[in-house]
PDB file of C-alpha atoms in Angstrom:
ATOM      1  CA  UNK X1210     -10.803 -16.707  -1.688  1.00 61.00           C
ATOM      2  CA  UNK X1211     -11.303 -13.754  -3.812  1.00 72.00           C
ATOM      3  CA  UNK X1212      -9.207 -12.940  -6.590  1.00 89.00           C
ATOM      4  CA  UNK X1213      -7.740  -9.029  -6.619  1.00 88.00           C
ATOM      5  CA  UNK X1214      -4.933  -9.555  -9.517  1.00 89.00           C
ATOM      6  CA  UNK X1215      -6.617  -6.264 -11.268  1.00 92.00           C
ATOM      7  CA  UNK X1216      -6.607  -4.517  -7.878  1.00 95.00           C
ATOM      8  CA  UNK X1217      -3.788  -1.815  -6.767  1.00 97.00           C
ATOM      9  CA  UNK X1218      -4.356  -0.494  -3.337  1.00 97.00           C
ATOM     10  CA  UNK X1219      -3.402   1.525  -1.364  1.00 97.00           C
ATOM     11  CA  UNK X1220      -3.204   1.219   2.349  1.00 97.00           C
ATOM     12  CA  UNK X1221      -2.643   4.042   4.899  1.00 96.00           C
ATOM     13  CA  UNK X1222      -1.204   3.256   8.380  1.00 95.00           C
ATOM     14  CA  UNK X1223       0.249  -0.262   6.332  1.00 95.00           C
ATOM     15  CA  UNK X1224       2.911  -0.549   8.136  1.00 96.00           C
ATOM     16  CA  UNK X1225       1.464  -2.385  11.679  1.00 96.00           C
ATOM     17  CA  UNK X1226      -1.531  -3.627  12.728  1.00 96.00           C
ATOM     18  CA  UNK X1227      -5.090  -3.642  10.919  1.00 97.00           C
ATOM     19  CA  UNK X1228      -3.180  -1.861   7.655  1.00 97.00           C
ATOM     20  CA  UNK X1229      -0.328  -4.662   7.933  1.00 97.00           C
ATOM     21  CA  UNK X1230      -3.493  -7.283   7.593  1.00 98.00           C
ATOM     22  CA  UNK X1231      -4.857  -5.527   5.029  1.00 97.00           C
ATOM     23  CA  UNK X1232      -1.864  -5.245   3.172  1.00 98.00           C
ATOM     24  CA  UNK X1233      -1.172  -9.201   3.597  1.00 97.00           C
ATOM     25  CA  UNK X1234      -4.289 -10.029   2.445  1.00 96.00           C
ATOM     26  CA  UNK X1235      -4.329  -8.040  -0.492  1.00 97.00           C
ATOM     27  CA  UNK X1236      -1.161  -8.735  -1.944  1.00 97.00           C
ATOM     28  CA  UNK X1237      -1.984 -12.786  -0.986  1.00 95.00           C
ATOM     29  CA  UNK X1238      -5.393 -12.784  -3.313  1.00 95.00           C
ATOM     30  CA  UNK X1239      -3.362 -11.318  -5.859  1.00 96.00           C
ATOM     31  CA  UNK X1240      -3.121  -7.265  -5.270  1.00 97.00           C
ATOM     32  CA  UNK X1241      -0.613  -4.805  -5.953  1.00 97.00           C
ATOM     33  CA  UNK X1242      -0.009  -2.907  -2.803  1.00 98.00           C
ATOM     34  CA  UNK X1243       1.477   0.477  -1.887  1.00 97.00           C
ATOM     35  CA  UNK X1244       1.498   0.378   1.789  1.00 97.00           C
ATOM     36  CA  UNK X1245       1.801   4.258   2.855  1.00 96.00           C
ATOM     37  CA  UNK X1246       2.853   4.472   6.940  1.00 96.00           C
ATOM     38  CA  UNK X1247       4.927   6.992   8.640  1.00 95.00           C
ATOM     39  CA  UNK X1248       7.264   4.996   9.924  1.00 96.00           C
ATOM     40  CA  UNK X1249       9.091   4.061   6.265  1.00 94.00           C
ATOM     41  CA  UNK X1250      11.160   1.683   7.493  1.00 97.00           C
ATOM     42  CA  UNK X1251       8.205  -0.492   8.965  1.00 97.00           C
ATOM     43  CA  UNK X1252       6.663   0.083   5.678  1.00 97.00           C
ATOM     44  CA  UNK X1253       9.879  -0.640   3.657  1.00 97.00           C
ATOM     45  CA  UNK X1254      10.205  -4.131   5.182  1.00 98.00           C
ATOM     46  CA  UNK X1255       6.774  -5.097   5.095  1.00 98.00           C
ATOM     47  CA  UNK X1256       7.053  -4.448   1.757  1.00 98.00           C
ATOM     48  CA  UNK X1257      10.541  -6.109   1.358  1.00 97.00           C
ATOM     49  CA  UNK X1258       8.416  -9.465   3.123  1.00 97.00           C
ATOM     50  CA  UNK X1259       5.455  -8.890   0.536  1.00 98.00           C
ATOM     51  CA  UNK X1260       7.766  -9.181  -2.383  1.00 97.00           C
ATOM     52  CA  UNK X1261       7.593  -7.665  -5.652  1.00 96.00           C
ATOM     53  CA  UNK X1262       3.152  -6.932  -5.652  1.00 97.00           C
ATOM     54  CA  UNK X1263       4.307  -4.553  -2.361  1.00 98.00           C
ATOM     55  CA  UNK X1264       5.795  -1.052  -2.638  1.00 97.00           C
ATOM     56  CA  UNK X1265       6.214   1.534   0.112  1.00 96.00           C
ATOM     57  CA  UNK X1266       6.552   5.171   1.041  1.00 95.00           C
ATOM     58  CA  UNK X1267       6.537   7.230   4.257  1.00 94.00           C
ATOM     59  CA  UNK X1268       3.759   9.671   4.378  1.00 93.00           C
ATOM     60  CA  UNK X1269       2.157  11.476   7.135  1.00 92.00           C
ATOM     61  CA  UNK X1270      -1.458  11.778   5.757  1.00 91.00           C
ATOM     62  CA  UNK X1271      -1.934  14.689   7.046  1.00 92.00           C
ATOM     63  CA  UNK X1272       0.280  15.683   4.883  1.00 92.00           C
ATOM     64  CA  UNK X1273      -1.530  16.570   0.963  1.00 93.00           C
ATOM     65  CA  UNK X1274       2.391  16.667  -0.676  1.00 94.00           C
ATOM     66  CA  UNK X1275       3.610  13.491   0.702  1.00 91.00           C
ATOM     67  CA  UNK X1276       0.471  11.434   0.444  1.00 91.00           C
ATOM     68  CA  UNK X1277       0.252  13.078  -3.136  1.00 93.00           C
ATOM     69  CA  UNK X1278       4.412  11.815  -3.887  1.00 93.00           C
ATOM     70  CA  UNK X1279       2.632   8.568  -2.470  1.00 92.00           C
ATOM     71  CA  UNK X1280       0.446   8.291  -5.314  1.00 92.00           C
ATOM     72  CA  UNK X1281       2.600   9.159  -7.613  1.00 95.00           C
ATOM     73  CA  UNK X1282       4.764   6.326  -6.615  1.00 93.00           C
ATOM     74  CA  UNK X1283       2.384   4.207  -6.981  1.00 92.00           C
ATOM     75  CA  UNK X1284       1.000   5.117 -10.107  1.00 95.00           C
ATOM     76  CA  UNK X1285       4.870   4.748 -11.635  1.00 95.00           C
ATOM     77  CA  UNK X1286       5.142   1.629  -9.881  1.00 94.00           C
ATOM     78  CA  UNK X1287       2.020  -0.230 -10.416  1.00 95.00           C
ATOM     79  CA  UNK X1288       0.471   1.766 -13.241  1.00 95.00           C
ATOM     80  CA  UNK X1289      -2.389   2.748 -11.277  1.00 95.00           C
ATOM     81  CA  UNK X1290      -4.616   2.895  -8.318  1.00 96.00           C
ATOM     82  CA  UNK X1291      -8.008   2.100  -7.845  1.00 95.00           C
ATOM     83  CA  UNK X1292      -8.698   0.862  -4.127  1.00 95.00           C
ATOM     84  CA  UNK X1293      -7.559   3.007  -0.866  1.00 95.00           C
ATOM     85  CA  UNK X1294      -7.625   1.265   2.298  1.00 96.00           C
ATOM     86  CA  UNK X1295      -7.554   3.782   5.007  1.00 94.00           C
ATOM     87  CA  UNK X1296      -6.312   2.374   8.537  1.00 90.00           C
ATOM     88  CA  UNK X1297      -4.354   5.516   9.450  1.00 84.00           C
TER      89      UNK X1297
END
């Protein structure tokens, strides 16, 4: 298994399906994951399942200020970003 401890990714449409895989598997090899969904409270317990290398935010990402606030968050939280998963 790959190791992603210097990873911090972020993955759109996180909070279900292909994202919620992606998410899982990122923060299991060792990622830091912001997982970005519309639905926040999806996205809030995936993250609450995750533990502490899982953050999330609603975003529509069609939306530039909310998926910007996203990034933002996750640059506070994590201290950067520098993988985007985009399942949305």
């Amino acid at each position: 298994q790959m190791e992603l401890t210097h990873v911090v990714a972020l993955v759109s449409g996180g909070a279900s399906g292909l994202g919620a895989a992606a998410a899982r598997r990122l923060v299991a090899a060792g990622a830091r994951v912001l997982i970005l969904d519309q639905d926040g409270a999806r996205a809030a317990a995936l993250a609450g399942e995750l533990g502490d290398s899982a953050r999330a935010a609603a975003a529509d990402v069609t939306d530039e200020q909310s998926v910007q606030a996203a990034i933002g968050l996750c640059l506070s939280e994590f201290g950067g970003l520098n993988a985007v998963v985009n399942t949305a």
